[in-house]
Coordinates of C-alpha atoms and ligand atoms in Angstrom, one line a residue:
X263 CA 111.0 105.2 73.7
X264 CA 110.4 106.4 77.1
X265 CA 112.8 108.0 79.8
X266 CA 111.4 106.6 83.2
X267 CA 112.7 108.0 86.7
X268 CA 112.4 107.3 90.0
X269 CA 109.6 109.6 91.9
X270 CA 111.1 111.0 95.2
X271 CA 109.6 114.0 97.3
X272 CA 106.8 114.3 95.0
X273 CA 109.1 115.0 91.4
X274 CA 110.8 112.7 89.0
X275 CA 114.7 111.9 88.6
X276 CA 117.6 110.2 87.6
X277 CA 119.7 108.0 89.6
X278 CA 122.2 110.0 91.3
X279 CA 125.0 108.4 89.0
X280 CA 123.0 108.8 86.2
X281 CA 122.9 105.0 85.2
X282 CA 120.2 103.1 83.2
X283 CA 118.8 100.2 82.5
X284 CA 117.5 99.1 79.1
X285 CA 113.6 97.9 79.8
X286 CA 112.4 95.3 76.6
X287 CA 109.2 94.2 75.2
X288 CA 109.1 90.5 75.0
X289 CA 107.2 90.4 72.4
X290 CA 109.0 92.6 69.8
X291 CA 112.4 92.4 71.6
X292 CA 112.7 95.7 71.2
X293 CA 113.8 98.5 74.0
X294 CA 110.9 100.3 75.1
X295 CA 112.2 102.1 78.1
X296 CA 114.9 103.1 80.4
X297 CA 114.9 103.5 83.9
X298 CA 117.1 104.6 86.5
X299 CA 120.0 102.1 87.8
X300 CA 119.4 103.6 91.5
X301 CA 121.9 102.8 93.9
X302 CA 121.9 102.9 97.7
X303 CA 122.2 107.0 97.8
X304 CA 118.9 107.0 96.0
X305 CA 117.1 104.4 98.6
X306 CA 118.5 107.3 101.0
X307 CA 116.7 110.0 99.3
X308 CA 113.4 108.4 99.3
X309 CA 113.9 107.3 103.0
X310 CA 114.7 111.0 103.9
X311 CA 111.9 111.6 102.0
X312 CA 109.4 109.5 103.2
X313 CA 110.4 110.6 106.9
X314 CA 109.7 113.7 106.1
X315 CA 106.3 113.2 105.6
X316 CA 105.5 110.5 107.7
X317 CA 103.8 113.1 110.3
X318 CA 101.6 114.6 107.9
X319 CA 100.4 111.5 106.4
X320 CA 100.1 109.5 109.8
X321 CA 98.2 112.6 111.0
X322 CA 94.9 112.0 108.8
X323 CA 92.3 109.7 110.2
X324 CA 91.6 106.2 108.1
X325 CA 88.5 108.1 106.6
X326 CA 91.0 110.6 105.2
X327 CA 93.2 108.2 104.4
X328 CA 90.5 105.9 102.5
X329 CA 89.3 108.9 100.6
X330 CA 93.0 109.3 99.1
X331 CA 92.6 105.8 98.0
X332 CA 89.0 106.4 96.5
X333 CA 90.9 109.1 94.7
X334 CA 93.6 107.0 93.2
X335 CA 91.3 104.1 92.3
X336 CA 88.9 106.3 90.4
X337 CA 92.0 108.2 88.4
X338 CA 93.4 105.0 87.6
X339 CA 89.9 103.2 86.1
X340 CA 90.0 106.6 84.3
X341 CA 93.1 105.3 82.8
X342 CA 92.4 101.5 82.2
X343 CA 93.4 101.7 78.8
X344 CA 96.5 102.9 79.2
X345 CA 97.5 100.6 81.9
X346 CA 96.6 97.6 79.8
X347 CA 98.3 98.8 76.9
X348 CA 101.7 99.5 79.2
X349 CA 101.4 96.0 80.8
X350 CA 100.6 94.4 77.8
X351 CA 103.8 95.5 76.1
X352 CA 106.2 95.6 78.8
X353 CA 105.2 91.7 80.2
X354 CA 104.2 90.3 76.6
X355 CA 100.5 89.5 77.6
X356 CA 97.4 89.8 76.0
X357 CA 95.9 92.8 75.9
X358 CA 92.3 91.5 77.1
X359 CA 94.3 90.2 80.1
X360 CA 95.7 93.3 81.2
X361 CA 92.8 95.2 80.8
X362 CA 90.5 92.1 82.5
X363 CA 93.0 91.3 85.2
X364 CA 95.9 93.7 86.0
X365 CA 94.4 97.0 85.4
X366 CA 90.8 95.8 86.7
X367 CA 92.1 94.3 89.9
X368 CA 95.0 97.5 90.3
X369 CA 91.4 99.8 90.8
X370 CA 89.8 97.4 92.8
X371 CA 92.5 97.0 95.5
X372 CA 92.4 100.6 95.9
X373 CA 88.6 100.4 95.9
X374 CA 88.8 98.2 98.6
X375 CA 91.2 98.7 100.9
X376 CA 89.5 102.3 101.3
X377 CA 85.7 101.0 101.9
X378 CA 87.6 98.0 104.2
X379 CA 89.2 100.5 106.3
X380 CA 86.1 102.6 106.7
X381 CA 84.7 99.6 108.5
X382 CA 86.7 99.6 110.9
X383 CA 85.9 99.7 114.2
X384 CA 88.0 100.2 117.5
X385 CA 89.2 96.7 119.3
X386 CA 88.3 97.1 123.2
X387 CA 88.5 94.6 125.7
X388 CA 86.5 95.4 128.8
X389 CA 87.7 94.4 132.4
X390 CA 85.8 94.4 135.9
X391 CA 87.8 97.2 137.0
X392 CA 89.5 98.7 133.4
X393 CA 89.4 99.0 129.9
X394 CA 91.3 97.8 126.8
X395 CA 91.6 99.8 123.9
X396 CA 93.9 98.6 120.8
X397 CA 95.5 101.2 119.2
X398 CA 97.3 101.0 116.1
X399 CA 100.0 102.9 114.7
X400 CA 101.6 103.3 111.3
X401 CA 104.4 101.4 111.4
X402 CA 106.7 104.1 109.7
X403 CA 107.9 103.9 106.2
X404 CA 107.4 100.6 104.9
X405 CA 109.7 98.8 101.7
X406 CA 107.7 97.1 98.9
X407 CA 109.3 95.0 96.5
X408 CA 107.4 93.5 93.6
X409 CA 107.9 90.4 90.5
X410 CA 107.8 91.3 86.7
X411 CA 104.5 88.8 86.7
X412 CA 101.6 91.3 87.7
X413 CA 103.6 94.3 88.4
X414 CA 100.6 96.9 88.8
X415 CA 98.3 94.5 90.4
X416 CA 100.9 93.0 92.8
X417 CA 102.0 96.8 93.5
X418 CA 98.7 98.2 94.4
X419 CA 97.9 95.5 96.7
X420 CA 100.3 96.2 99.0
X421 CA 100.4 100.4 98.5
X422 CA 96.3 100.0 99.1
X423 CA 97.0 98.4 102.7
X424 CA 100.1 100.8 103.6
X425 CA 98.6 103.6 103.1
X426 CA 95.4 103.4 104.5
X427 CA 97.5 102.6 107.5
X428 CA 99.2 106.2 107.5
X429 CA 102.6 104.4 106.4
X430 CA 105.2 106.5 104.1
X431 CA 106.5 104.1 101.2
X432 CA 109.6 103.5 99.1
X433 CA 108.6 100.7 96.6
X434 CA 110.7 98.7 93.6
X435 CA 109.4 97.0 91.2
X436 CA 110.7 94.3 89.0
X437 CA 113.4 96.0 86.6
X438 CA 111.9 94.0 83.7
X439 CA 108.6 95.9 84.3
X440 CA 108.8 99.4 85.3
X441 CA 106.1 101.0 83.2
X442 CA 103.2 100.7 85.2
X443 CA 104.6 101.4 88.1
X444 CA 105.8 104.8 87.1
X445 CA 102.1 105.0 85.1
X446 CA 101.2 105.0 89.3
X447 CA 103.6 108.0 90.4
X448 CA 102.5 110.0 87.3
X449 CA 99.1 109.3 88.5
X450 CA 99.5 110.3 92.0
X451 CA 101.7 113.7 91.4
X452 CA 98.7 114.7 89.0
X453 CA 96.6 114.0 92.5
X454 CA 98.9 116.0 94.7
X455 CA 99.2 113.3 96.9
X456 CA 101.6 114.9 99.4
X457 CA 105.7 115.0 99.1
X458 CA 107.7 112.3 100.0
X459 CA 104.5 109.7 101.3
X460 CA 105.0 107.2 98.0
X461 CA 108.5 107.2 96.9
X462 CA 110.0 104.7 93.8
X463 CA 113.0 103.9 93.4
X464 CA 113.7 101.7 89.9
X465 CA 116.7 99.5 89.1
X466 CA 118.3 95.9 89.9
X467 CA 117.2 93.8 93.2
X468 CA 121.0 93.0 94.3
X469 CA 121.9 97.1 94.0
X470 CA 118.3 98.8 95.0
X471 CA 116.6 96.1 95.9
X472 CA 119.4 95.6 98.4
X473 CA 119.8 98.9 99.5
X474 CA 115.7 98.9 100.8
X475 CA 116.4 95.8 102.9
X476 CA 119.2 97.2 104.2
X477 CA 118.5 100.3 105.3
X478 CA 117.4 100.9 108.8
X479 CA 115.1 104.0 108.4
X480 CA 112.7 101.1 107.0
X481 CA 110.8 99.6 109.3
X482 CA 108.7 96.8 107.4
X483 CA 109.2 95.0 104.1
X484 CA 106.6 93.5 102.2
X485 CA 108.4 91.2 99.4
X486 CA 106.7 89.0 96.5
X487 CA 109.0 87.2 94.6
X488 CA 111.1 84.5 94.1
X489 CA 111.7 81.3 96.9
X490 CA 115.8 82.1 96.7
X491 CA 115.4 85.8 96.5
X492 CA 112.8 85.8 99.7
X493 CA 115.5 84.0 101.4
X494 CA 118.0 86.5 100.7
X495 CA 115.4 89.2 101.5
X496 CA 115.1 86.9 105.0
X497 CA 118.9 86.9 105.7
X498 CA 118.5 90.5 105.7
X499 CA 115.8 92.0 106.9
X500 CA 115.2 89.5 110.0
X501 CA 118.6 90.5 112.1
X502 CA 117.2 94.5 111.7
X503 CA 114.0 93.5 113.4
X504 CA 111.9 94.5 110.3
X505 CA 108.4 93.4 110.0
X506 CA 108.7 91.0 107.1
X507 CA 106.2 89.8 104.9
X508 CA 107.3 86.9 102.2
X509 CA 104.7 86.0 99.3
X510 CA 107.2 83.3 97.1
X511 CA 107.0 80.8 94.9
X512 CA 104.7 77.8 94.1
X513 CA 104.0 74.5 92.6
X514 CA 100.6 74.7 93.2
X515 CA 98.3 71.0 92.5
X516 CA 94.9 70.7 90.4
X517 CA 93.6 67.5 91.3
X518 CA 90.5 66.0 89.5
X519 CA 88.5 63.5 90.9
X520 CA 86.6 60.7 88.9
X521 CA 83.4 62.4 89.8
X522 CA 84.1 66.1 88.8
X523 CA 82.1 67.6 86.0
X524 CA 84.6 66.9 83.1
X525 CA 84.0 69.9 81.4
X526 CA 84.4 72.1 84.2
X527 CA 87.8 70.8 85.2
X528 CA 88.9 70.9 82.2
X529 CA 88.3 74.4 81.6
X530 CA 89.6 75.0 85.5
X531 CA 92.7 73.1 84.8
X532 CA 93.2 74.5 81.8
X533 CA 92.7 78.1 82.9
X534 CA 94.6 77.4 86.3
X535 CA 97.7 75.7 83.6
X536 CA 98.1 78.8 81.3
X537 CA 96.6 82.1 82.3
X538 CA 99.4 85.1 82.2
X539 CA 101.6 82.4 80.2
X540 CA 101.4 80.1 83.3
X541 CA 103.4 83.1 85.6
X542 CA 101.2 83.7 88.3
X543 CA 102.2 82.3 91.1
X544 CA 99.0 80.4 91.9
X545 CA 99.4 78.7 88.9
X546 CA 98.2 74.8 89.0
X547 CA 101.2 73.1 87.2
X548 CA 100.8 69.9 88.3
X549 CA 97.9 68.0 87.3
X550 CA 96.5 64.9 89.7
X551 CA 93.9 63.1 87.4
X552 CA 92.0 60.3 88.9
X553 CA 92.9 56.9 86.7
X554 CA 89.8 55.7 85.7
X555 CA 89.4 59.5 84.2
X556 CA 93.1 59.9 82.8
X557 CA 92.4 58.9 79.5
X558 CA 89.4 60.7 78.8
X559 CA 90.5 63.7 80.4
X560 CA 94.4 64.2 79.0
X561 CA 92.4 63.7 75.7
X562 CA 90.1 66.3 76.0
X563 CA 92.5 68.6 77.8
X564 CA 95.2 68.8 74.8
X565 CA 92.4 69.7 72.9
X566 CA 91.4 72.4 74.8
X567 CA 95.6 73.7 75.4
X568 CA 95.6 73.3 71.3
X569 CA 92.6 76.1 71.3
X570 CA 94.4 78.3 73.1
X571 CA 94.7 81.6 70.4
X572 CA 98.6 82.2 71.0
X573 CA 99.8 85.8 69.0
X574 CA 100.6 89.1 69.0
X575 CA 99.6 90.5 72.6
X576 CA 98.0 93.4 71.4
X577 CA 95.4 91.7 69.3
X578 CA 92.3 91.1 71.0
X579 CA 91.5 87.7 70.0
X580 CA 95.0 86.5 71.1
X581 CA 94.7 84.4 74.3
X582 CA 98.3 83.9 75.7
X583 CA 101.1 86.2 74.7
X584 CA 105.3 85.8 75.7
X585 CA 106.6 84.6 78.6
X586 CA 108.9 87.9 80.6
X587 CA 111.4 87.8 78.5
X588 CA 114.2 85.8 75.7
X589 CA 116.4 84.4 78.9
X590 CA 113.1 82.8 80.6
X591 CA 112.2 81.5 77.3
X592 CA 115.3 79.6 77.5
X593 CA 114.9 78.6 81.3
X594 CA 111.3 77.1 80.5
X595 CA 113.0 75.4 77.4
X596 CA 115.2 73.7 79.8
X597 CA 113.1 72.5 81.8
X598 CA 111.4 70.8 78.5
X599 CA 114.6 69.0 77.6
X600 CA 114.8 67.8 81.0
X601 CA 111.3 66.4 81.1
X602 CA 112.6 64.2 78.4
X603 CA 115.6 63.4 79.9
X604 CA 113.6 62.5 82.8
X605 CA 111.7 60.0 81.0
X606 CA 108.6 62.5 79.8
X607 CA 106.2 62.2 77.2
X608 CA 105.6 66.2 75.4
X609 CA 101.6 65.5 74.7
X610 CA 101.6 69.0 73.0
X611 CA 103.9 72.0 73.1
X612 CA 107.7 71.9 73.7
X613 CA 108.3 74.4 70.8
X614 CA 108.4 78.0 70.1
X615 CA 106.0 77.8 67.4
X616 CA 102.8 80.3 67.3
X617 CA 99.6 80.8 65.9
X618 CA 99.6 84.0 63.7
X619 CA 102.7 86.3 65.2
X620 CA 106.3 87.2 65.0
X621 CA 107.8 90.2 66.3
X622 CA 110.1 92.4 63.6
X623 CA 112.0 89.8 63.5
X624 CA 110.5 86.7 63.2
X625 CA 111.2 86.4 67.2
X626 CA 109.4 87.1 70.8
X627 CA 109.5 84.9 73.4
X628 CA 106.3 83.0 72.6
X629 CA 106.3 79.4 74.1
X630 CA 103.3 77.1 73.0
X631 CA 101.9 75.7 75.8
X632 CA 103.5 72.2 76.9
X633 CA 101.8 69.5 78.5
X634 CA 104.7 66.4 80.0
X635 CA 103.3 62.7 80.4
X636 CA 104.8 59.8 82.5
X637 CA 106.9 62.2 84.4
X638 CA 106.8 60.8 88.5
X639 CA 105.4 63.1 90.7
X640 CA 108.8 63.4 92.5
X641 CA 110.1 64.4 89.0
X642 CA 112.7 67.9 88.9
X643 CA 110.3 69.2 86.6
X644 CA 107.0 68.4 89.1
X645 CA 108.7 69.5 91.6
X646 CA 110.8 72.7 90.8
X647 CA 108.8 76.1 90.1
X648 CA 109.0 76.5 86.5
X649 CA 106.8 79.4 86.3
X650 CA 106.1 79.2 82.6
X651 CA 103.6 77.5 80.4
X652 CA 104.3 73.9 81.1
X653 CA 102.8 71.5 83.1
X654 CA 102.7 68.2 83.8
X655 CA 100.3 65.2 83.9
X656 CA 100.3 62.4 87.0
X657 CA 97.6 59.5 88.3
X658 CA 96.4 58.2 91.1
X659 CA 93.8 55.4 92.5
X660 CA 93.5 57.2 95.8
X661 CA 92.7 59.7 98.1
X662 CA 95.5 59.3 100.4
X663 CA 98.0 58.3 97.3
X664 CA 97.4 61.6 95.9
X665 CA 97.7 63.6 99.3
X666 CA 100.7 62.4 99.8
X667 CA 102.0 63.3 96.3
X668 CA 100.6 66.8 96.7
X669 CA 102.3 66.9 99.8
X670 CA 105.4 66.4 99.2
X671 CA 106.2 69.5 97.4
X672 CA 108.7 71.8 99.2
X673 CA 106.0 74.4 98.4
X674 CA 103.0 75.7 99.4
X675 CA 100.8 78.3 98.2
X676 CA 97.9 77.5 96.3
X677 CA 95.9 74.5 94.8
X678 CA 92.5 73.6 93.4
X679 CA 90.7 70.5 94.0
X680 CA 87.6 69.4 91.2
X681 CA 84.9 66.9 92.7
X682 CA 80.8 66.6 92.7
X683 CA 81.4 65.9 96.6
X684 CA 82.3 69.5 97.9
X685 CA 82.1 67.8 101.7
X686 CA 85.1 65.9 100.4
X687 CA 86.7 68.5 98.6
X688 CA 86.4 70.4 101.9
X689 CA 88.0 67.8 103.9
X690 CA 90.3 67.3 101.3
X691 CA 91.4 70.7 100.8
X692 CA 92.0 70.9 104.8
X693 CA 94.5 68.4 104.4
X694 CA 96.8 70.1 101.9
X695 CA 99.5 72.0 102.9
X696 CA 98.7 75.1 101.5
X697 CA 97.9 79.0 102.2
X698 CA 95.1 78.8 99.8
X699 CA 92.8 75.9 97.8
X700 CA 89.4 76.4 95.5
X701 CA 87.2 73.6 95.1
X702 CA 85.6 73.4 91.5
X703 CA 86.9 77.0 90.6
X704 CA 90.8 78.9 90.5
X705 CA 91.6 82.2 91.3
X706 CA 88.3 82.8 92.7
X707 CA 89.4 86.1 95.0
X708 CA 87.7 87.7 98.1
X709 CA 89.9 90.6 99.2
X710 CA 89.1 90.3 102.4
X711 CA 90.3 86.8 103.0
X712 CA 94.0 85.8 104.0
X713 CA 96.9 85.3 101.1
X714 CA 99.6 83.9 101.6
X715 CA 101.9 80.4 101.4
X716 CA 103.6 77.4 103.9
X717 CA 106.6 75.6 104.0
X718 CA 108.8 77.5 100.7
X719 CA 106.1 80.0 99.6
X720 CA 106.2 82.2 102.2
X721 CA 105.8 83.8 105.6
X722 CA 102.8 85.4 106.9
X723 CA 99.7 86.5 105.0
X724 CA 98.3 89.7 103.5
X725 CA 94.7 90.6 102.8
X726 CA 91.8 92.0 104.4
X727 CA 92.4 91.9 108.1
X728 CA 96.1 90.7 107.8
X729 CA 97.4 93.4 105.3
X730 CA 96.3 96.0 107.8
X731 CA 97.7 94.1 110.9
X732 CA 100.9 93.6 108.6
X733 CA 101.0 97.2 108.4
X734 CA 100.2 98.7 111.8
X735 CA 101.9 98.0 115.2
X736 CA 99.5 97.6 118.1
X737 CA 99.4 99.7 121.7
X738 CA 97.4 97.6 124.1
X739 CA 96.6 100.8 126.0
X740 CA 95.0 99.6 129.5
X741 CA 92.7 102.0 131.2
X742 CA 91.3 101.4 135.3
X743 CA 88.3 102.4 135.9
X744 CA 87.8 101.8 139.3
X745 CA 89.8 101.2 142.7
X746 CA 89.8 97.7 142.7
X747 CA 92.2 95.0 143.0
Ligands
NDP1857 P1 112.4 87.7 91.9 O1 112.5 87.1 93.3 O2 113.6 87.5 91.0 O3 112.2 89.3 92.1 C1 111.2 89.9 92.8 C2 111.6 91.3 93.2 O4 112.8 91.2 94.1 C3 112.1 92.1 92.0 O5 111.7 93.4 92.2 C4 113.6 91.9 92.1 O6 114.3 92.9 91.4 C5 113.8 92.0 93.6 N1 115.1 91.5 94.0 C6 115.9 90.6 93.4 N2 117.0 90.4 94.2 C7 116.9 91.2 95.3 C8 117.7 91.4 96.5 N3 118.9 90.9 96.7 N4 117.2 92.3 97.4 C9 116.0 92.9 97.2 N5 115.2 92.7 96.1 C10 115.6 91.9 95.2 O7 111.1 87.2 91.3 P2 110.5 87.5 89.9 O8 110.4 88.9 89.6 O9 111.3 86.6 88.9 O10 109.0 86.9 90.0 C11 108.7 85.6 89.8 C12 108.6 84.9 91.2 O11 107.6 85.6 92.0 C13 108.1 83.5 91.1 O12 108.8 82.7 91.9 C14 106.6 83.6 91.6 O13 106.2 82.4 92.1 C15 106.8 84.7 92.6 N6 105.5 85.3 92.9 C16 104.9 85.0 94.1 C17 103.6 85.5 94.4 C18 102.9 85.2 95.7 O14 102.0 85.9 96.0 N7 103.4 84.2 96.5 C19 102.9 86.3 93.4 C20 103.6 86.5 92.2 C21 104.9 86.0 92.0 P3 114.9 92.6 89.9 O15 113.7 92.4 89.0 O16 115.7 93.8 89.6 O17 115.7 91.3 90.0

């Protein structure tokens, strides 16, 4: 079992009070870890820290900067293996997921963020008589709090950005998965990254979690999370003045139209349905299926969800693992009852049988993946983010039928939409209220483009040119050149 602590001023401890937290592997249900219950004097220690250094780190140029992250991304792709093992048993997924998605895309952020930052070139506006020159500025130490989902991943994408930006950091991530995070501080006191410029703090959102938002030595939070928590993150931060930046939850539409390649959207859908045990955030968990289509594609797509290798995370061949943990197990599973109490048919799914694995016990928090029929689109459970393995299936006979439906989610994040017509699926897309939409693919990422949600999934976006904006202030700095008027 390991003995995690928090990394502050460049060495490892326990919480001031000594407290812990039990960390679990969902799919063995057994403790794996503990980790510092910090508290509001440890958040002080990391500020102080981070202060500390603030001059030193701010005082390297971006190329500098970029070469620490260089650094960092080639020490961590050193260590791929290890950070797919770690995720892989503290979130429950398969192994061939960490290793293609969360400890893949943790190097690449760094990896980009440093060669995006050495392309950088000054902003000037020229005048008859003067000259503009935007300069940007760190914006001091910066608070960055991350979900259990893709802790690594969702980590390095905003420590990339806020470092190459010459910020000092205190971070949290999700107390139900620490490992990777601390896997990071190991990996940056072996690089001597200087004292005090990334500090991590572990323990419980309302105590530490808290503590970051509050504090007024921080001068910018970047949260992902959940919608309820954001708001509490909202409440705040906002009346501090802090730069905020809110990636939340989703309910994110596929919709198929009668002239999409079948097998395609099948695969897409499916794939957008259940990757990560249907807990990333982009997930599509409501499925718009064109009626002339419907029957012929729910048909073939419970075939495809019955394919779907579900077992012991570490096995290679296993293709969904857990969901997080016993008590979402249970959340999802109410969500199932409901769908029947709401009139829903279960297609497939709806039980905690699996292909192949048991933990020691016979138990884990393996879900099969559930597919809910008849369900309205206004429905609790096709409209509430569930943010498991269960989706739902709906009709329509129109374009401006199913618009509406989409629509009228509180959410808005992500969607895809899957049609031979990509003019419409442009046009279409536009039309949804969303931060981001694929046509005919899902979770087709370019780093350099914004990420972000509307209405209930958030405020702001990161990525590319926005992550660095998010994490500099600008000085229009105004220069005459000449005497006139
Ligand atoms: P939570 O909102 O529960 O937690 C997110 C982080 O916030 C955790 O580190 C949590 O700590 C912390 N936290 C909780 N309460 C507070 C508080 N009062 N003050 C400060 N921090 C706090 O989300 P989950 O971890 O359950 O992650 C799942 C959610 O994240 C889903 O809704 C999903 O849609 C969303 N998400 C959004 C993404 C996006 O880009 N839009 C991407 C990925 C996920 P602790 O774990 O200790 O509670």
């Amino acid at each position: 079992m390991q003995m995690i602590q928090n990394f502050i001023n460049g060495s490892f401890s326990n919480a001031f009070d000594g407290e812990t937290i039990e960390d679990i592997n969902p799919a063995t249900e057994q403790v794996i870890a503990t980790i510092p219950r910090s508290k509001t004097e440890d958040v002080e220690r990391a500020v102080s820290a981070a202060h500390s250094a603030q001059l030193t780190w701010s005082s390297l140029t971006m190329e500098q900067r970029a070469d620490w992250l260089d650094r960092i991304a080639d020490a961590l792709e050193q260590k791929t293996e290890m950070i797919a093992h770690t995720e892989s048993r503290d979130t429950g997924k398969p192994i061939s997921l960490a290793r293609r998605v969360d400890a893949a895309r943790s190097v690449s952020n760094f990896r980009f963020f440093a060669a995006f930052g050495r392309e950088q070139t000054p902003q000037t506006f020229q005048m008859d008589d003067a000259m503009n020159y935007v300069h940007r500025s760190p914006v001091g130490t910066v608070g960055l709090i991350t979900p259990w989902n893709l802790p690594l991943y969702l980590l390095s994408w905003k420590v990339a950005p806020a470092l190459l930006m010459g910020n000092t950091i205190v971070a949290k991530p999700s107390e139900v998965t620490p490992l990777t995070a601390h896997l990071l501080a190991q990996t940056l006191l072996e690089l001597e990254l200087p004292k005090g410029v990334f500090n991590l703090v572990h323990g419980l959102g309302p105590e530490v979690g808290q503590a970051i938002l509050e504090h007024t030595g921080i001068k910018a939070i970047s949260f992902t999370g959940g919608t309820d928590t954001g708001r509490i993150v909202a409440r705040t931060a906002a009346p501090l003045f802090k730069k905020l930046s809110l990636e939340l939850g989703g309910k994110n539409a596929t919709v198929v139209f009668q002239d999409a390649n079948m097998e395609t959207a099948i695969d897409g859908a499916v794939r957008a349905a259940f990757t990560n045990s249907g807990q990333v955030c982009l997930c599509g968990s409501r499925i718009f299926i064109e009626e002339s289509i419907a029957e012929q594609f729910t048909q073939k797509f419970v075939e495809k969800v019955n394919s779907i290798q579900i077992g012991d995370p570490m096995d290679e061949d296993t293709e969904m693992g857990t969901v997080i943990s016993s008590e979402h197990l249970e959340k999802v599973e109410s969500y199932i009852e409901l769908a029947q109490q709401e009139g829903g048919v279960i297609l497939t799914g709806g039980t905690r049988a699996m292909t192949g694995y048991a933990g020691p016990n016979g138990t884990g928090a393996f879900l099969r993946p559930t597919v809910v029929a008849n369900l309205p689109y206004n429905a609790r459970c096709a409209s509430e983010e569930i943010f498991g393995p269960m989706v739902t299936l709906h009709t329509f006979t129109s374009e401006s039928e199913v618009l509406e439906m989409v629509n009228s989610s509180e959410y808005g994040l992500a969607g895809s939409v899957w049609t031979a017509d990509t003019i419409r699926g442009r046009r279409f897309a536009s039309q949804i209220d969303s931060g981001i939409v694929w046509v005919n693919t899902w979770l087709h990422r370019d780093l350099r483009t914004p990420f972000g949600g509307v209405k209930n999934s958030g405020v702001g976006r990161e990525g590319g040119q926005w992550s660095l904006d998010f994490f500099s202030e600008l000085t229009n700095i105004c220069v005459k050149t000449n005497d006139g008027i």
